[in-house]
């Protein structure tokens, strides 16, 4: 009887692992919503910022470190949008899956043509976005490219569900 329960427990663990959702953390609610659209029921998505917060000045709460530590993927805007608060959280989360340049670190600005890219950096003019305007999520025309970036990343991280992500991208 003891062997039966051990076998049953092992099968339950294996079944749960096979059906585990991709744990995704997004820096902003816009990105979280997009991840939910592409991931559907195959992902669990958490947004660090609230919709009422300025994306440049989110309060970096210690609880965010725990959330990031357990993430399979991190979606951020990039282009220095979250520069003031997200990098220290990622570093302190000690999660190799979401470190910069890791497969689970998804930067949506990559591949987009950003507006207002300065030809000369001159801080005397006030705050300058060195990589261009990081508020590309305000242009609805950029959402298809952002959705594609997310679908491609999810497919790399969770190859078994790649057809699901591709179908959701097509519907999007």
PDB file of C-alpha atoms in Angstrom:
ATOM      1  CA  UNK A   1       0.000   0.000   0.000  1.00  0.00           C
ATOM      2  CA  UNK A   2       2.875   2.355   0.816  1.00  0.00           C
ATOM      3  CA  UNK A   3       4.337   1.767  -2.677  1.00  0.00           C
ATOM      4  CA  UNK A   4       0.968   2.604  -4.216  1.00  0.00           C
ATOM      5  CA  UNK A   5       0.829   5.970  -2.433  1.00  0.00           C
ATOM      6  CA  UNK A   6       4.449   6.726  -3.363  1.00  0.00           C
ATOM      7  CA  UNK A   7       3.716   5.923  -7.005  1.00  0.00           C
ATOM      8  CA  UNK A   8       0.513   8.006  -6.899  1.00  0.00           C
ATOM      9  CA  UNK A   9       2.368  10.986  -5.363  1.00  0.00           C
ATOM     10  CA  UNK A  10       5.123  10.746  -7.991  1.00  0.00           C
ATOM     11  CA  UNK A  11       2.571  10.645 -10.813  1.00  0.00           C
ATOM     12  CA  UNK A  12       0.731  13.626  -9.363  1.00  0.00           C
ATOM     13  CA  UNK A  13       3.964  15.621  -9.253  1.00  0.00           C
ATOM     14  CA  UNK A  14       4.848  14.683 -12.827  1.00  0.00           C
ATOM     15  CA  UNK A  15       1.363  15.519 -14.079  1.00  0.00           C
ATOM     16  CA  UNK A  16       1.471  18.896 -12.328  1.00  0.00           C
ATOM     17  CA  UNK A  17       4.878  19.704 -13.798  1.00  0.00           C
ATOM     18  CA  UNK A  18       3.724  18.805 -17.291  1.00  0.00           C
ATOM     19  CA  UNK A  19       0.788  21.178 -16.993  1.00  0.00           C
ATOM     20  CA  UNK A  20       2.534  23.979 -15.097  1.00  0.00           C
ATOM     21  CA  UNK A  21       1.817  27.432 -16.405  1.00  0.00           C
ATOM     22  CA  UNK A  22       4.580  29.737 -17.520  1.00  0.00           C
ATOM     23  CA  UNK A  23       5.051  32.216 -14.670  1.00  0.00           C
ATOM     24  CA  UNK A  24       5.333  35.640 -16.328  1.00  0.00           C
ATOM     25  CA  UNK A  25       6.044  38.978 -14.656  1.00  0.00           C
ATOM     26  CA  UNK A  26       5.468  42.193 -16.604  1.00  0.00           C
ATOM     27  CA  UNK A  27       6.766  45.589 -15.581  1.00  0.00           C
ATOM     28  CA  UNK A  28       3.578  47.389 -16.668  1.00  0.00           C
ATOM     29  CA  UNK A  29      -0.117  46.463 -16.865  1.00  0.00           C
ATOM     30  CA  UNK A  30      -0.164  47.065 -20.654  1.00  0.00           C
ATOM     31  CA  UNK A  31       2.519  44.433 -21.111  1.00  0.00           C
ATOM     32  CA  UNK A  32       0.766  42.070 -18.685  1.00  0.00           C
ATOM     33  CA  UNK A  33      -2.473  42.334 -20.650  1.00  0.00           C
ATOM     34  CA  UNK A  34      -0.643  41.572 -23.870  1.00  0.00           C
ATOM     35  CA  UNK A  35       1.043  38.552 -22.262  1.00  0.00           C
ATOM     36  CA  UNK A  36      -2.348  37.250 -21.114  1.00  0.00           C
ATOM     37  CA  UNK A  37      -3.752  37.634 -24.645  1.00  0.00           C
ATOM     38  CA  UNK A  38      -0.866  35.676 -26.174  1.00  0.00           C
ATOM     39  CA  UNK A  39      -0.402  33.143 -23.365  1.00  0.00           C
ATOM     40  CA  UNK A  40      -4.038  32.441 -22.585  1.00  0.00           C
ATOM     41  CA  UNK A  41      -4.502  29.629 -20.110  1.00  0.00           C
ATOM     42  CA  UNK A  42      -0.857  28.525 -20.465  1.00  0.00           C
ATOM     43  CA  UNK A  43       0.509  31.475 -18.476  1.00  0.00           C
ATOM     44  CA  UNK A  44       0.123  33.106 -15.082  1.00  0.00           C
ATOM     45  CA  UNK A  45       0.837  36.822 -15.406  1.00  0.00           C
ATOM     46  CA  UNK A  46       1.664  39.369 -12.714  1.00  0.00           C
ATOM     47  CA  UNK A  47       2.162  43.099 -13.283  1.00  0.00           C
ATOM     48  CA  UNK A  48       4.582  44.894 -10.991  1.00  0.00           C
ATOM     49  CA  UNK A  49       3.267  48.405 -11.639  1.00  0.00           C
ATOM     50  CA  UNK A  50      -0.293  49.592 -11.338  1.00  0.00           C
ATOM     51  CA  UNK A  51      -1.942  51.506 -14.135  1.00  0.00           C
ATOM     52  CA  UNK A  52      -1.961  54.666 -12.050  1.00  0.00           C
ATOM     53  CA  UNK A  53       1.835  54.720 -11.595  1.00  0.00           C
ATOM     54  CA  UNK A  54       4.351  56.587 -13.727  1.00  0.00           C
ATOM     55  CA  UNK A  55       6.343  53.874 -15.525  1.00  0.00           C
ATOM     56  CA  UNK A  56       9.583  55.731 -14.767  1.00  0.00           C
ATOM     57  CA  UNK A  57       8.974  55.990 -11.023  1.00  0.00           C
ATOM     58  CA  UNK A  58       7.383  52.777  -9.740  1.00  0.00           C
ATOM     59  CA  UNK A  59       7.918  52.116  -6.031  1.00  0.00           C
ATOM     60  CA  UNK A  60      10.344  49.171  -5.954  1.00  0.00           C
ATOM     61  CA  UNK A  61       8.788  47.064  -3.208  1.00  0.00           C
ATOM     62  CA  UNK A  62      10.730  44.221  -1.570  1.00  0.00           C
ATOM     63  CA  UNK A  63       7.824  41.898  -2.406  1.00  0.00           C
ATOM     64  CA  UNK A  64       8.673  42.385  -6.104  1.00  0.00           C
ATOM     65  CA  UNK A  65      11.972  40.546  -5.511  1.00  0.00           C
ATOM     66  CA  UNK A  66      10.131  37.399  -4.425  1.00  0.00           C
ATOM     67  CA  UNK A  67       7.788  37.631  -7.418  1.00  0.00           C
ATOM     68  CA  UNK A  68      10.740  38.032  -9.801  1.00  0.00           C
ATOM     69  CA  UNK A  69      12.640  35.201  -8.113  1.00  0.00           C
ATOM     70  CA  UNK A  70       9.882  32.771  -9.095  1.00  0.00           C
ATOM     71  CA  UNK A  71       9.378  34.066 -12.650  1.00  0.00           C
ATOM     72  CA  UNK A  72      10.013  32.062 -15.791  1.00  0.00           C
ATOM     73  CA  UNK A  73       9.858  35.245 -17.857  1.00  0.00           C
ATOM     74  CA  UNK A  74      10.078  38.995 -17.343  1.00  0.00           C
ATOM     75  CA  UNK A  75       8.552  41.386 -19.853  1.00  0.00           C
ATOM     76  CA  UNK A  76       9.808  44.950 -19.800  1.00  0.00           C
ATOM     77  CA  UNK A  77       9.557  47.857 -22.187  1.00  0.00           C
ATOM     78  CA  UNK A  78      13.251  48.611 -22.329  1.00  0.00           C
ATOM     79  CA  UNK A  79      14.641  51.792 -23.896  1.00  0.00           C
ATOM     80  CA  UNK A  80      15.341  52.956 -20.316  1.00  0.00           C
ATOM     81  CA  UNK A  81      11.622  53.089 -19.445  1.00  0.00           C
ATOM     82  CA  UNK A  82      12.069  51.142 -16.194  1.00  0.00           C
ATOM     83  CA  UNK A  83      15.737  52.055 -15.689  1.00  0.00           C
ATOM     84  CA  UNK A  84      15.234  53.751 -12.325  1.00  0.00           C
ATOM     85  CA  UNK A  85      13.591  50.839 -10.525  1.00  0.00           C
ATOM     86  CA  UNK A  86      13.613  47.480 -12.344  1.00  0.00           C
ATOM     87  CA  UNK A  87      17.341  46.569 -12.727  1.00  0.00           C
ATOM     88  CA  UNK A  88      18.064  46.429  -8.969  1.00  0.00           C
ATOM     89  CA  UNK A  89      15.004  44.247  -8.437  1.00  0.00           C
ATOM     90  CA  UNK A  90      16.068  41.830 -11.177  1.00  0.00           C
ATOM     91  CA  UNK A  91      19.599  41.642  -9.790  1.00  0.00           C
ATOM     92  CA  UNK A  92      18.396  41.027  -6.229  1.00  0.00           C
ATOM     93  CA  UNK A  93      15.886  38.388  -7.350  1.00  0.00           C
ATOM     94  CA  UNK A  94      18.839  36.089  -8.143  1.00  0.00           C
ATOM     95  CA  UNK A  95      16.898  34.395 -10.917  1.00  0.00           C
ATOM     96  CA  UNK A  96      19.133  33.447 -13.867  1.00  0.00           C
ATOM     97  CA  UNK A  97      16.067  32.921 -16.091  1.00  0.00           C
ATOM     98  CA  UNK A  98      15.284  36.655 -16.159  1.00  0.00           C
ATOM     99  CA  UNK A  99      18.709  38.278 -16.070  1.00  0.00           C
ATOM    100  CA  UNK A 100      19.515  40.630 -18.959  1.00  0.00           C
ATOM    101  CA  UNK A 101      20.125  38.651 -22.175  1.00  0.00           C
ATOM    102  CA  UNK A 102      18.658  35.462 -20.660  1.00  0.00           C
ATOM    103  CA  UNK A 103      15.923  33.739 -22.717  1.00  0.00           C
ATOM    104  CA  UNK A 104      13.313  34.705 -20.138  1.00  0.00           C
ATOM    105  CA  UNK A 105      14.132  38.417 -20.227  1.00  0.00           C
ATOM    106  CA  UNK A 106      11.820  39.876 -22.868  1.00  0.00           C
ATOM    107  CA  UNK A 107      12.519  43.467 -23.940  1.00  0.00           C
ATOM    108  CA  UNK A 108       9.711  44.825 -26.100  1.00  0.00           C
ATOM    109  CA  UNK A 109      11.607  47.863 -27.443  1.00  0.00           C
ATOM    110  CA  UNK A 110      14.004  45.624 -29.339  1.00  0.00           C
ATOM    111  CA  UNK A 111      13.048  45.568 -32.970  1.00  0.00           C
ATOM    112  CA  UNK A 112      10.866  48.675 -32.774  1.00  0.00           C
ATOM    113  CA  UNK A 113      11.727  51.955 -34.430  1.00  0.00           C
ATOM    114  CA  UNK A 114      11.538  54.420 -31.554  1.00  0.00           C
ATOM    115  CA  UNK A 115      10.539  58.018 -32.058  1.00  0.00           C
ATOM    116  CA  UNK A 116      12.562  61.001 -30.909  1.00  0.00           C
ATOM    117  CA  UNK A 117      15.898  59.227 -30.960  1.00  0.00           C
ATOM    118  CA  UNK A 118      18.382  62.006 -30.167  1.00  0.00           C
ATOM    119  CA  UNK A 119      21.187  62.684 -32.607  1.00  0.00           C
ATOM    120  CA  UNK A 120      23.157  64.377 -29.829  1.00  0.00           C
ATOM    121  CA  UNK A 121      22.871  63.687 -26.103  1.00  0.00           C
ATOM    122  CA  UNK A 122      22.690  66.953 -24.221  1.00  0.00           C
ATOM    123  CA  UNK A 123      21.376  66.796 -20.671  1.00  0.00           C
ATOM    124  CA  UNK A 124      21.138  70.597 -20.562  1.00  0.00           C
ATOM    125  CA  UNK A 125      17.783  70.153 -22.309  1.00  0.00           C
ATOM    126  CA  UNK A 126      16.430  68.191 -19.366  1.00  0.00           C
ATOM    127  CA  UNK A 127      15.548  64.515 -19.347  1.00  0.00           C
ATOM    128  CA  UNK A 128      16.611  62.919 -22.599  1.00  0.00           C
ATOM    129  CA  UNK A 129      15.743  59.379 -23.622  1.00  0.00           C
ATOM    130  CA  UNK A 130      19.050  58.214 -25.067  1.00  0.00           C
ATOM    131  CA  UNK A 131      17.499  55.246 -26.902  1.00  0.00           C
ATOM    132  CA  UNK A 132      14.482  57.177 -28.132  1.00  0.00           C
ATOM    133  CA  UNK A 133      11.011  57.651 -26.697  1.00  0.00           C
ATOM    134  CA  UNK A 134      10.298  54.597 -24.488  1.00  0.00           C
ATOM    135  CA  UNK A 135       6.551  55.242 -24.490  1.00  0.00           C
ATOM    136  CA  UNK A 136       6.037  53.204 -27.662  1.00  0.00           C
ATOM    137  CA  UNK A 137       3.170  51.364 -25.942  1.00  0.00           C
ATOM    138  CA  UNK A 138       1.044  54.486 -26.449  1.00  0.00           C
ATOM    139  CA  UNK A 139       1.021  53.812 -30.199  1.00  0.00           C
ATOM    140  CA  UNK A 140      -1.535  51.081 -31.024  1.00  0.00           C
ATOM    141  CA  UNK A 141       0.425  50.374 -34.194  1.00  0.00           C
ATOM    142  CA  UNK A 142       3.245  48.874 -32.104  1.00  0.00           C
ATOM    143  CA  UNK A 143       1.118  46.238 -30.379  1.00  0.00           C
ATOM    144  CA  UNK A 144       1.368  43.684 -33.197  1.00  0.00           C
ATOM    145  CA  UNK A 145       5.176  43.812 -33.021  1.00  0.00           C
ATOM    146  CA  UNK A 146       5.103  43.586 -29.216  1.00  0.00           C
ATOM    147  CA  UNK A 147       2.687  40.636 -29.369  1.00  0.00           C
ATOM    148  CA  UNK A 148       4.978  38.899 -31.870  1.00  0.00           C
ATOM    149  CA  UNK A 149       7.985  39.397 -29.582  1.00  0.00           C
ATOM    150  CA  UNK A 150       6.053  37.887 -26.668  1.00  0.00           C
ATOM    151  CA  UNK A 151       4.750  34.922 -28.712  1.00  0.00           C
ATOM    152  CA  UNK A 152       8.250  34.129 -29.977  1.00  0.00           C
ATOM    153  CA  UNK A 153       9.701  34.293 -26.462  1.00  0.00           C
ATOM    154  CA  UNK A 154       6.929  32.148 -24.970  1.00  0.00           C
ATOM    155  CA  UNK A 155       7.449  29.590 -27.752  1.00  0.00           C
ATOM    156  CA  UNK A 156      11.175  29.395 -26.958  1.00  0.00           C
ATOM    157  CA  UNK A 157      10.516  29.035 -23.235  1.00  0.00           C
ATOM    158  CA  UNK A 158       7.621  26.589 -23.595  1.00  0.00           C
ATOM    159  CA  UNK A 159       8.066  24.767 -26.908  1.00  0.00           C
ATOM    160  CA  UNK A 160       5.313  22.246 -26.132  1.00  0.00           C
ATOM    161  CA  UNK A 161       2.746  25.061 -26.238  1.00  0.00           C
ATOM    162  CA  UNK A 162       4.227  26.961 -29.196  1.00  0.00           C
ATOM    163  CA  UNK A 163       1.196  26.188 -31.424  1.00  0.00           C
ATOM    164  CA  UNK A 164      -1.071  27.691 -28.748  1.00  0.00           C
ATOM    165  CA  UNK A 165       0.961  30.922 -28.642  1.00  0.00           C
ATOM    166  CA  UNK A 166       1.084  31.087 -32.447  1.00  0.00           C
ATOM    167  CA  UNK A 167      -2.698  30.652 -32.680  1.00  0.00           C
ATOM    168  CA  UNK A 168      -3.287  33.381 -30.096  1.00  0.00           C
ATOM    169  CA  UNK A 169      -0.920  35.684 -31.954  1.00  0.00           C
ATOM    170  CA  UNK A 170      -2.802  35.049 -35.181  1.00  0.00           C
ATOM    171  CA  UNK A 171      -6.123  35.866 -33.464  1.00  0.00           C
ATOM    172  CA  UNK A 172      -4.582  38.979 -31.938  1.00  0.00           C
TER     173      UNK A 172
END
